[in-house]
mmCIF file of C-alpha atoms (C1' of nucleotides) in Angstrom:
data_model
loop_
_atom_site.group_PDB
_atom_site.id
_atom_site.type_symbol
_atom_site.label_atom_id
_atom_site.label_comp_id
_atom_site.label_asym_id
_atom_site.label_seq_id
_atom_site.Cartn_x
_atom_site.Cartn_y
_atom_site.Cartn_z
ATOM 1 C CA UNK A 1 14.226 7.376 24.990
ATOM 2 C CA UNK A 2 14.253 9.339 21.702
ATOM 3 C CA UNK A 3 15.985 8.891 18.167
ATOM 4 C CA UNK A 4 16.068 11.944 15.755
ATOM 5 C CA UNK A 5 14.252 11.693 12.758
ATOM 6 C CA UNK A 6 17.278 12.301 10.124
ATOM 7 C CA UNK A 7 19.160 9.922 8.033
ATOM 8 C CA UNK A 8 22.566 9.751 7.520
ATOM 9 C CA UNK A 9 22.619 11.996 4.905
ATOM 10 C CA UNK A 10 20.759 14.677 6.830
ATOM 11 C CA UNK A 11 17.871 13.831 4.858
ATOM 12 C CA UNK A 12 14.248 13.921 6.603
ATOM 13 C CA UNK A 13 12.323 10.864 8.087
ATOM 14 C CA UNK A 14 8.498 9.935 7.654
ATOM 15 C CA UNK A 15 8.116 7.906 10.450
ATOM 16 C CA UNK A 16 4.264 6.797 9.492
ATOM 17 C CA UNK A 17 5.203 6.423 6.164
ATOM 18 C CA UNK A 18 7.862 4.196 7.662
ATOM 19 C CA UNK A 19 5.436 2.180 9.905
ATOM 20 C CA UNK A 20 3.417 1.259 6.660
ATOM 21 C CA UNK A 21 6.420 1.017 3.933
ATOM 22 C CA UNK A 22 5.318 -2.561 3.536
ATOM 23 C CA UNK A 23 2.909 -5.605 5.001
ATOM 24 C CA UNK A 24 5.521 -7.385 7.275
ATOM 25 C CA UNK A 25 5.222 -4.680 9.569
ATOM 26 C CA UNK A 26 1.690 -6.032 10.258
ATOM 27 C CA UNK A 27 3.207 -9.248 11.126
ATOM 28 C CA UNK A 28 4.406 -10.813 14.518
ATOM 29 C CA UNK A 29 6.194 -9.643 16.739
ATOM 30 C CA UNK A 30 5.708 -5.866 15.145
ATOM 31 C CA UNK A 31 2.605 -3.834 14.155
ATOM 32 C CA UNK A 32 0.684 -0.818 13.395
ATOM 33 C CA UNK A 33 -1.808 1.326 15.060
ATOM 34 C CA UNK A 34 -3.629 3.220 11.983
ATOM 35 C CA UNK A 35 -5.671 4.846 14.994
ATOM 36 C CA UNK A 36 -2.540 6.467 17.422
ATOM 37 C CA UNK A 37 -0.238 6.382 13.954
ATOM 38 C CA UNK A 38 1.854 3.991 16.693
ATOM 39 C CA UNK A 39 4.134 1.393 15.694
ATOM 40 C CA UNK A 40 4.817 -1.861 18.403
ATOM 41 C CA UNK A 41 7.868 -4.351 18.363
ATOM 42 C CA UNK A 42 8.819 -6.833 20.401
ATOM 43 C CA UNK A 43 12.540 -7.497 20.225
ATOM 44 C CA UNK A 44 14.995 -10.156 21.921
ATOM 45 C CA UNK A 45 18.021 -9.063 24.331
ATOM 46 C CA UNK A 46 21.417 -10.684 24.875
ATOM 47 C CA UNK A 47 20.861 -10.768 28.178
ATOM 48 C CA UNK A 48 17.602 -10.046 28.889
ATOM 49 C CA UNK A 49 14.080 -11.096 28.609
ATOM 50 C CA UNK A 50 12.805 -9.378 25.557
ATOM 51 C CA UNK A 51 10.749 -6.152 25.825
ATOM 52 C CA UNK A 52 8.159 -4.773 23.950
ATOM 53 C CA UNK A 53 8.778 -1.496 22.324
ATOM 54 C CA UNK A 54 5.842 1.131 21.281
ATOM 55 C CA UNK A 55 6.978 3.706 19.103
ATOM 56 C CA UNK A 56 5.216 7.243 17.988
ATOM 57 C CA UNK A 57 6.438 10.507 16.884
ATOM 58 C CA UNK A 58 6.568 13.610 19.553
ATOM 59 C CA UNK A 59 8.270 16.880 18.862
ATOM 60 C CA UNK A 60 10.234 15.694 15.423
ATOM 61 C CA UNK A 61 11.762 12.504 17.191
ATOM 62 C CA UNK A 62 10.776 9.255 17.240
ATOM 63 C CA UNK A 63 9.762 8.403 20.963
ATOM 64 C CA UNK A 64 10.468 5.438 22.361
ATOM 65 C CA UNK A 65 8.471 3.507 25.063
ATOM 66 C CA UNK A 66 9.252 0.143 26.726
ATOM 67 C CA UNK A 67 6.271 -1.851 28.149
ATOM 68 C CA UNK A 68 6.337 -4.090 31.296
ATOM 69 C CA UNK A 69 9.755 -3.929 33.335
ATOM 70 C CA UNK A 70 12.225 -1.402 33.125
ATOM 71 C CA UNK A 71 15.188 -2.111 30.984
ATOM 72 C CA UNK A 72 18.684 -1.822 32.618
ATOM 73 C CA UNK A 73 21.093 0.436 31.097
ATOM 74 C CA UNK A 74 22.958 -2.284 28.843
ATOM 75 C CA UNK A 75 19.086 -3.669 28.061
ATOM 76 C CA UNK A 76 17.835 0.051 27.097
ATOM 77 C CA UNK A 77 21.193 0.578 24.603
ATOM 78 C CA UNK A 78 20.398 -2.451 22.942
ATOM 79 C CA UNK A 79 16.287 -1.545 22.514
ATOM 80 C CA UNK A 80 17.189 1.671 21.255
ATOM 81 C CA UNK A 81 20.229 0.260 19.124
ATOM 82 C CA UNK A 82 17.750 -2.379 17.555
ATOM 83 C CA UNK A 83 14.817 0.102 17.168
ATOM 84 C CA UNK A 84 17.027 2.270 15.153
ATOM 85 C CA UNK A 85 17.857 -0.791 13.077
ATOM 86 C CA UNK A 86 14.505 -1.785 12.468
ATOM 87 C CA UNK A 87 13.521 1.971 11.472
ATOM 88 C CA UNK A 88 16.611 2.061 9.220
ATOM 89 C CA UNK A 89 17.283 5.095 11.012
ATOM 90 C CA UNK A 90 21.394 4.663 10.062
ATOM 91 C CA UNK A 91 20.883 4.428 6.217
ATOM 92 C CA UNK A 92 21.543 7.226 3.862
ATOM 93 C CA UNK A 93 19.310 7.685 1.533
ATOM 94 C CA UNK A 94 19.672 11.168 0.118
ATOM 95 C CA UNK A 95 21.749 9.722 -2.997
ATOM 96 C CA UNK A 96 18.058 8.207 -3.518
ATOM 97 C CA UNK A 97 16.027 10.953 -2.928
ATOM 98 C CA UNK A 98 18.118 12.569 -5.406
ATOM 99 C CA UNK A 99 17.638 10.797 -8.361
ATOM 100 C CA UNK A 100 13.737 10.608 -7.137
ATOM 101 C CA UNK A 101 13.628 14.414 -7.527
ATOM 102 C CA UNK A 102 13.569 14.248 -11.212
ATOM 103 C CA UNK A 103 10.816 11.879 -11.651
ATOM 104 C CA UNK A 104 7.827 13.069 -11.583
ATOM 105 C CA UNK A 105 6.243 10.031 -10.499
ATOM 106 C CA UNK A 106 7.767 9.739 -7.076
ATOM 107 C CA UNK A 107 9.600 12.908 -6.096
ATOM 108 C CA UNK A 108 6.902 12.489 -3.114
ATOM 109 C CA UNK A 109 9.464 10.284 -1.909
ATOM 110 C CA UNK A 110 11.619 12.902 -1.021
ATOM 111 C CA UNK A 111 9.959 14.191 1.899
ATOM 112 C CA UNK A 112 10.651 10.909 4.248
ATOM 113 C CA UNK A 113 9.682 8.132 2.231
ATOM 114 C CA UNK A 114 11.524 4.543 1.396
ATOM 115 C CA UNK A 115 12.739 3.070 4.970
ATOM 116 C CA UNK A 116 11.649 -0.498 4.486
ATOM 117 C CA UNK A 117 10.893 -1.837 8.247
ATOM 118 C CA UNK A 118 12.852 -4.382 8.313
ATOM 119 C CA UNK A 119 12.915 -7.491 11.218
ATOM 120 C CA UNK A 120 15.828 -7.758 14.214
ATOM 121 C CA UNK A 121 17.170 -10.437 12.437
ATOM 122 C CA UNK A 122 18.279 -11.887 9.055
ATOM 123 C CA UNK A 123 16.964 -14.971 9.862
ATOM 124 C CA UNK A 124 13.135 -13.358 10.697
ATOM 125 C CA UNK A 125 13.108 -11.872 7.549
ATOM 126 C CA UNK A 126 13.985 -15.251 5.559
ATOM 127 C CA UNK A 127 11.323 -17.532 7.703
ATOM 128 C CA UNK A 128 8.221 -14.458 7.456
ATOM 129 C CA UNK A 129 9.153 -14.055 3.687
ATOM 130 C CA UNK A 130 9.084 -17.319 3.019
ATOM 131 C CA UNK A 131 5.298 -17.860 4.883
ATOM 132 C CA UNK A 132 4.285 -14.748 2.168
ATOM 133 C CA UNK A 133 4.788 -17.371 -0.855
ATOM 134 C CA UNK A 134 2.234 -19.013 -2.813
ATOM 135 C CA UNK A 135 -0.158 -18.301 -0.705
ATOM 136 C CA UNK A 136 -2.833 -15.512 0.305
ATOM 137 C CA UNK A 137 -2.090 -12.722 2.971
ATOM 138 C CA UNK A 138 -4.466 -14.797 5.573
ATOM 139 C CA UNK A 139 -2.545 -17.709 5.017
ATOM 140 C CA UNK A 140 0.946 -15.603 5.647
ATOM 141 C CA UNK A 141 -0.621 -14.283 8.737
ATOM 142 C CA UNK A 142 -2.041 -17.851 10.262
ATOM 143 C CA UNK A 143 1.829 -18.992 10.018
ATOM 144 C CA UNK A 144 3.480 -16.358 11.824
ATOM 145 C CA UNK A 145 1.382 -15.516 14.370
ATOM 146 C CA UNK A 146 1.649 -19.223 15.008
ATOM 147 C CA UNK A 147 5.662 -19.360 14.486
ATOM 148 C CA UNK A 148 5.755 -16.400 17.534
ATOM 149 C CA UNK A 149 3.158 -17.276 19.485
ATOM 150 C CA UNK A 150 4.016 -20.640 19.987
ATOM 151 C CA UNK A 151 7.893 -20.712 19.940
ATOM 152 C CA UNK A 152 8.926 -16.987 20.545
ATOM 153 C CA UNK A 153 10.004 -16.343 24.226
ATOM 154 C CA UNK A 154 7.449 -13.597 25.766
ATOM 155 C CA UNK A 155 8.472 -10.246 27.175
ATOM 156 C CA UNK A 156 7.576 -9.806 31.225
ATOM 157 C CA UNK A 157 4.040 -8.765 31.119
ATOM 158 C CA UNK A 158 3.155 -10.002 27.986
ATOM 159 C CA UNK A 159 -0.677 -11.230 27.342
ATOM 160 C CA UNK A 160 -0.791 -14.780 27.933
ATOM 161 C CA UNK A 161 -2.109 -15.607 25.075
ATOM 162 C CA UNK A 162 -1.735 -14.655 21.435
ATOM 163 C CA UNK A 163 1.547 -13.932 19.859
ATOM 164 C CA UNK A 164 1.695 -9.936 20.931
ATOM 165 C CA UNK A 165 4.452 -9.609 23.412
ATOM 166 C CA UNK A 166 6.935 -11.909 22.240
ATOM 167 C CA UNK A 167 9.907 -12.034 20.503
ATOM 168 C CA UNK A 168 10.247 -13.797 16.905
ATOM 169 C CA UNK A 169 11.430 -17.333 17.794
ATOM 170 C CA UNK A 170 15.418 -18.249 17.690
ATOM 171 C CA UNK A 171 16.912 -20.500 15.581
ATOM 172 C CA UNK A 172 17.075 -23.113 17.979
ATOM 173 C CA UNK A 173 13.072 -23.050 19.037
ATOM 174 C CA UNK A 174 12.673 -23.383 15.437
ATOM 175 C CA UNK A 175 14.901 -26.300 15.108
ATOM 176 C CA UNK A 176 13.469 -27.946 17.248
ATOM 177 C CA UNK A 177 9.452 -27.475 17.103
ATOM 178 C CA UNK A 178 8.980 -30.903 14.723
ATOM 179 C CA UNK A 179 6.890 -31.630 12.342
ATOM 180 C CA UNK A 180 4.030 -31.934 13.534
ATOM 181 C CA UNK A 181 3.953 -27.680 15.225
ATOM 182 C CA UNK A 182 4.551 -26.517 11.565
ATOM 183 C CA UNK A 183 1.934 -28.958 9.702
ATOM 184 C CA UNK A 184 -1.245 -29.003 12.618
ATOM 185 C CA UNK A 185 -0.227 -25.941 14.434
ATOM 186 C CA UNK A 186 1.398 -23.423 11.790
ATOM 187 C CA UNK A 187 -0.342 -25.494 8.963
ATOM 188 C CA UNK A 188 2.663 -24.049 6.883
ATOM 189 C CA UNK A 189 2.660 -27.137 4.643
ATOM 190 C CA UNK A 190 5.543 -28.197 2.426
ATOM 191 C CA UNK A 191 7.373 -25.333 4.224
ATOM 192 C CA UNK A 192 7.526 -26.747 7.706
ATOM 193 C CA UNK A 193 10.981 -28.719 6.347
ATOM 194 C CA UNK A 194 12.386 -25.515 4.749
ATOM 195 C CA UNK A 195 11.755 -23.968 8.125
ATOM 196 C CA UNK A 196 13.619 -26.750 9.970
ATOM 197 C CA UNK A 197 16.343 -27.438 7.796
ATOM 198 C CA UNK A 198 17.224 -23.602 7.781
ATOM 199 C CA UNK A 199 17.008 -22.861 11.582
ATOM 200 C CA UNK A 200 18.891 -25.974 11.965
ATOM 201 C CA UNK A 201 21.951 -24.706 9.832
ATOM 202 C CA UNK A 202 22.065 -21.276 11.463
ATOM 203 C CA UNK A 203 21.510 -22.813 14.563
ATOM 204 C CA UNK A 204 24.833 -25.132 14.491
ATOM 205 C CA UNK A 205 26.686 -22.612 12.892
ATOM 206 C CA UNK A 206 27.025 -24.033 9.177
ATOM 207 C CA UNK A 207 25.166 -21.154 7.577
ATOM 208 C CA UNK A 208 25.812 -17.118 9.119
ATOM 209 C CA UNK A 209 22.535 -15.951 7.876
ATOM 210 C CA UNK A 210 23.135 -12.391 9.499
ATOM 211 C CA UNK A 211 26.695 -11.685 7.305
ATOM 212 C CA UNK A 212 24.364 -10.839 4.891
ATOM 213 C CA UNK A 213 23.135 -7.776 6.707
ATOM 214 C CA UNK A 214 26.573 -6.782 7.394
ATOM 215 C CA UNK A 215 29.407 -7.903 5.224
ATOM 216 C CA UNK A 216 29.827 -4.685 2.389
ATOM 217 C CA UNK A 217 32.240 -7.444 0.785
ATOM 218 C CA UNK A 218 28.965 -9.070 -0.598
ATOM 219 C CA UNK A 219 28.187 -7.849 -3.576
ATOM 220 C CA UNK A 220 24.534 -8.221 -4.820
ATOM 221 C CA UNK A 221 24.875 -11.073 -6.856
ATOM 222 C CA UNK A 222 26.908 -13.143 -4.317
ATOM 223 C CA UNK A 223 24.217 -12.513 -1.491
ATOM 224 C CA UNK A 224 21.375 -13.542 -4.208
ATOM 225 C CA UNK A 225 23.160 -16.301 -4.882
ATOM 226 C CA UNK A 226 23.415 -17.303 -1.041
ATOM 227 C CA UNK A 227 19.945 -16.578 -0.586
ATOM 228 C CA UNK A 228 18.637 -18.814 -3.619
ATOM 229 C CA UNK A 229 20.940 -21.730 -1.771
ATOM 230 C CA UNK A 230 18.733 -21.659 0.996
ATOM 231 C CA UNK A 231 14.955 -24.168 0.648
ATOM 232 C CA UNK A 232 12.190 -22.286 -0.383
ATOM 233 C CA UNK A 233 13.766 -19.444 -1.306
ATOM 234 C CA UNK A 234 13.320 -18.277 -4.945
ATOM 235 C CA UNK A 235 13.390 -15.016 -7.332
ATOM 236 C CA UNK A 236 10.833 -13.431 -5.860
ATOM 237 C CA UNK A 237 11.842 -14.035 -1.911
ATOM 238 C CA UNK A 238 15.335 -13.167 -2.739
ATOM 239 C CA UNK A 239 14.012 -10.257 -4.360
ATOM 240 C CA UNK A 240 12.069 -9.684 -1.297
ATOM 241 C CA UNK A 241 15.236 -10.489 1.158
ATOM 242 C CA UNK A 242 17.068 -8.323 -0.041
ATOM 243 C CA UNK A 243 14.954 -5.556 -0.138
ATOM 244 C CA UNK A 244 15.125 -5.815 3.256
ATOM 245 C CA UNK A 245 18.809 -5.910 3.682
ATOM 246 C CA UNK A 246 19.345 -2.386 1.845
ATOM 247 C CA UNK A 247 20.350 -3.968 -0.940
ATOM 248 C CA UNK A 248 17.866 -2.591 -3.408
ATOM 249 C CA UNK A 249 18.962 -3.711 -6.867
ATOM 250 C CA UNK A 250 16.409 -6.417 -7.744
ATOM 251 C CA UNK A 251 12.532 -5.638 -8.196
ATOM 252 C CA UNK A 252 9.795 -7.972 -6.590
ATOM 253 C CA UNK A 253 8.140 -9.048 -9.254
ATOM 254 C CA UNK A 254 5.233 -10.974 -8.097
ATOM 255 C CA UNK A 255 1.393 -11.660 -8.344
ATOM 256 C CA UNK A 256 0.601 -8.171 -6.245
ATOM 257 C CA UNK A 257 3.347 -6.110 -7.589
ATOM 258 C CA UNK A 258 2.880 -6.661 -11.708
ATOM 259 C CA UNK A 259 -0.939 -5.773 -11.535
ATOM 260 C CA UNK A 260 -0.353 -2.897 -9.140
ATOM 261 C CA UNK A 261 2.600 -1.653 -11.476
ATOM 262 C CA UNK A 262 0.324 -1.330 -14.150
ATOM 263 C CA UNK A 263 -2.427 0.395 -12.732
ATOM 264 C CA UNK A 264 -0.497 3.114 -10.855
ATOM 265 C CA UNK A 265 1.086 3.713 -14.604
ATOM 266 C CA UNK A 266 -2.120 3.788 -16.516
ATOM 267 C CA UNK A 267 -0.750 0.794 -18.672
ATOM 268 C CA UNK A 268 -2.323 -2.173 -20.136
ATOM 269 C CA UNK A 269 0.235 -4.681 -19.995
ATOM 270 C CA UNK A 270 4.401 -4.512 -19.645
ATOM 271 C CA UNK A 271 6.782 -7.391 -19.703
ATOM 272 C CA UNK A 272 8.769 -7.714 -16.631
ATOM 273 C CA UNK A 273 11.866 -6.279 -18.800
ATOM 274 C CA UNK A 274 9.942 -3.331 -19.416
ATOM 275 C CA UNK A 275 9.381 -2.466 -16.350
ATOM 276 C CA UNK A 276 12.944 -3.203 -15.101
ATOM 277 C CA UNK A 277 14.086 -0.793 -17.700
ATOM 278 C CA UNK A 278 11.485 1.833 -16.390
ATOM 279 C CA UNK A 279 13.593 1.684 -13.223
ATOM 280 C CA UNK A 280 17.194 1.395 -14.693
ATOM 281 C CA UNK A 281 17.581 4.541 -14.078
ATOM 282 C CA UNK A 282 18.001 4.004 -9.912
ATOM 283 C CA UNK A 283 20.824 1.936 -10.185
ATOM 284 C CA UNK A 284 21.446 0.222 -6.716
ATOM 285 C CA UNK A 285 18.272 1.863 -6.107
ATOM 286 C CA UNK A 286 16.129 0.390 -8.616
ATOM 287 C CA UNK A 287 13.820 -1.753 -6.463
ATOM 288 C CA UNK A 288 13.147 0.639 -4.344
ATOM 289 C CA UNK A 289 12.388 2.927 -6.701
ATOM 290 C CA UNK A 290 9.412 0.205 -7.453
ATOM 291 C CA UNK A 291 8.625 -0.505 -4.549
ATOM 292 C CA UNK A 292 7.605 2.892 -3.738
ATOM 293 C CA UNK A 293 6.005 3.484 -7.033
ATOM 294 C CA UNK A 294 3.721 0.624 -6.591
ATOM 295 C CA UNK A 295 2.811 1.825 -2.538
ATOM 296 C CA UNK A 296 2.509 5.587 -3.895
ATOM 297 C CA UNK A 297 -1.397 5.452 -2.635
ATOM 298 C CA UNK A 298 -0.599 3.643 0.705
ATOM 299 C CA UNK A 299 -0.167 7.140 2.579
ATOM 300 C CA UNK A 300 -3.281 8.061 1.795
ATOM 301 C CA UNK A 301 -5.434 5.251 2.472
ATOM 302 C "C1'" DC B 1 -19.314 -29.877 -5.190
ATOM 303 C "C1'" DG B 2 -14.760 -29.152 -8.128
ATOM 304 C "C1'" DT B 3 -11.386 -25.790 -9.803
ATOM 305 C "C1'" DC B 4 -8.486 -22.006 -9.329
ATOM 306 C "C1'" DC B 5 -4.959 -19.473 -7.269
ATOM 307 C "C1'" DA B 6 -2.811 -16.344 -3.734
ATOM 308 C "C1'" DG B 7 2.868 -11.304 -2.621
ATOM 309 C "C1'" DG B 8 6.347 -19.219 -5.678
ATOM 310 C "C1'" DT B 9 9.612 -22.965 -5.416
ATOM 311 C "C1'" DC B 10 11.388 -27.520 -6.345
ATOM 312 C "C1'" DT B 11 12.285 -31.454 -9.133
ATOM 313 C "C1'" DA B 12 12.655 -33.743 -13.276
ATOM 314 C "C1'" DC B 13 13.122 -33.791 -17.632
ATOM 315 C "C1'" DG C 1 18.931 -22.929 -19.553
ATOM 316 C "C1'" DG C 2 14.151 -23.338 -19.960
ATOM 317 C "C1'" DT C 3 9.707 -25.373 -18.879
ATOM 318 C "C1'" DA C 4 5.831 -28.565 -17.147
ATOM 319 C "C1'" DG C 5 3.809 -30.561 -12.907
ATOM 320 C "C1'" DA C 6 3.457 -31.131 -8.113
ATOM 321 C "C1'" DC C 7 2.996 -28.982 -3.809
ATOM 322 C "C1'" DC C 8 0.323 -27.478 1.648
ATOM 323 C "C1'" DT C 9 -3.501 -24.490 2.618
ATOM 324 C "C1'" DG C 10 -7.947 -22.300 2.468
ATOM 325 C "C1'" DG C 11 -10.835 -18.613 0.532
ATOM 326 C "C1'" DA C 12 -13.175 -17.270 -3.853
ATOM 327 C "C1'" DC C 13 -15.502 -18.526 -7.510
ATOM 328 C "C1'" DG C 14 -18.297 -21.246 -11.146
ATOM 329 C "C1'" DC C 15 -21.261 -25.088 -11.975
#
DNA sequence: CGTCCAGGTCTAC
DNA sequence: GGTAGACCTGGACGC
């Protein structure tokens, strides 16, 4: 299986720069080979057990490769359909790259750059971004390699151990881990109740976590709103959220981003109005416009 | 050893 | 609406 490297606009693809557009692409169930430029995801099936995709570029296409048992026809649509999802491979971004042509400090972009990896599900994003606050990258890592190993359902094949090879965990397995998984296990803290409480509504139907992902209705400020509703989700993981539902409005403004800002620009200090302003002129665009500025050494490291 | 804080958020004023 | 103080955890640091 193969996808073709263009977006909707007709505008190129970086597919490495895609693999490392952003740390949660490191994280269970996906991540990156630096070594074979490779990028691995493990995604759930309708009707299937999940399978674990490797992707890697080959003749201007992204190349698609499913471990263990062979997919059947309905099973290989659906890996392919949620590959291209994951890659952002259906967005258009060439209104983007077209204000990013003028600037001088990221018309780099325009050769591929600026598909956020995102996760199969609304409801994966929400639960990893919410392990990333107020606390350091190991910590963020310990939690969701703990979330998938122990409650994500493993592909056919998969390593017995260790949380490569399965899928991120549904709502219900979330729901219904306890206590005790998330504070001994996960030792996710004062989170393990956000966790529950938020698995538990999407799980019984009284919050539709993924009409975020799809309903254009939503405007920016409703979906923020909807997204601050939900425990343990603030500015910054809204911010973060929505990055990852195309919605690129809001900047993350956090502990990593506001130091980095400044030292990519050769500035001593900047309020976080300033450097909103500095990115006005994106528009709907604006945080990813940020984003990018403050990962412009990332393809090069 | 204690204190600080890391890709913050919640509650109570 | 704006702002302290608490909050799980575990490295990094100063004493």
């Amino acid at each position: 299986m193969s996808l073709p490297l263009r977006g909707r606009g007709g505008e190129p693809v970086d597919l490495w720069r895609t693999f490392i557009s952003h740390g949660v692409a490191s994280l269970p169930p996906m991540r990156v080979s630096e070594d074979d430029r490779t990028f691995e995801v493990t995604v759930a099936l309708r009707r299937a057990k999940p399978r674990t995709v490797l992707v890697s570029e080959s003749r201007g296409m992204a190349r698609l490769e499913v471990r263990g048992r062979a997919p059947g026809p309905d099973a290989a649509q659906e890996i392919k359909d949620s590959v291209a999802h994951i890659l952002r491979l259906h967005e258009d971004l060439s209104g983007f790259y077209e204000l990013a042509r003028g600037d001088d400090a990221l018309s780099w972009v325009t050769s591929g750059a600026g598909r956020m990896i995102r996760s199969a599900t609304v409801f994966e994003e929400i639960i990893k971004t919410i392990c990333t606050t107020n606390c350091a990258w190991s910590a963020t890592k310990r939690m969701v390699h703990a979330i998938v190993e122990h409650l994500g359902e493993p592909a056919p094949g998969a390593p017995p151990d260790g949380a490569w090879g399965r899928a991120f965990p549904t709502p219900e397995a979330i729901a219904t881990a306890g206590d005790g998984f998330f504070k001994q296990v996960a030792r996710a803290g004062y989170r393990g109740p956000y966790f529950m409480a938020i698995a538990r509504d999407v799980a019984d139907g009284s919050v539709d976590l993924e009409r975020l992902a799809t309903d254009d209705e939503l405007s920016d400020d409703e979906i923020e709103k909807r997204l601050l509703a939900l425990p343990g989700v603030g500015p910054y993981a809204a911010a973060h959220i929505m990055m990852m539902l195309g919605r690129y409005s809001r900047l993350i403004l956090d502990s990593w981003t506001r130091p980095t800002y400044l030292r990519v620009a050769g500035k001593r200090s900047a309020t976080d109005a300033t450097i909103v302003r500095r990115f006005k002129r994106y528009g709907r665009y604006a945080g990813l416009a940020f984003w990018l500025f403050v990962t412009s050494d990332w393809a090069d490291e």
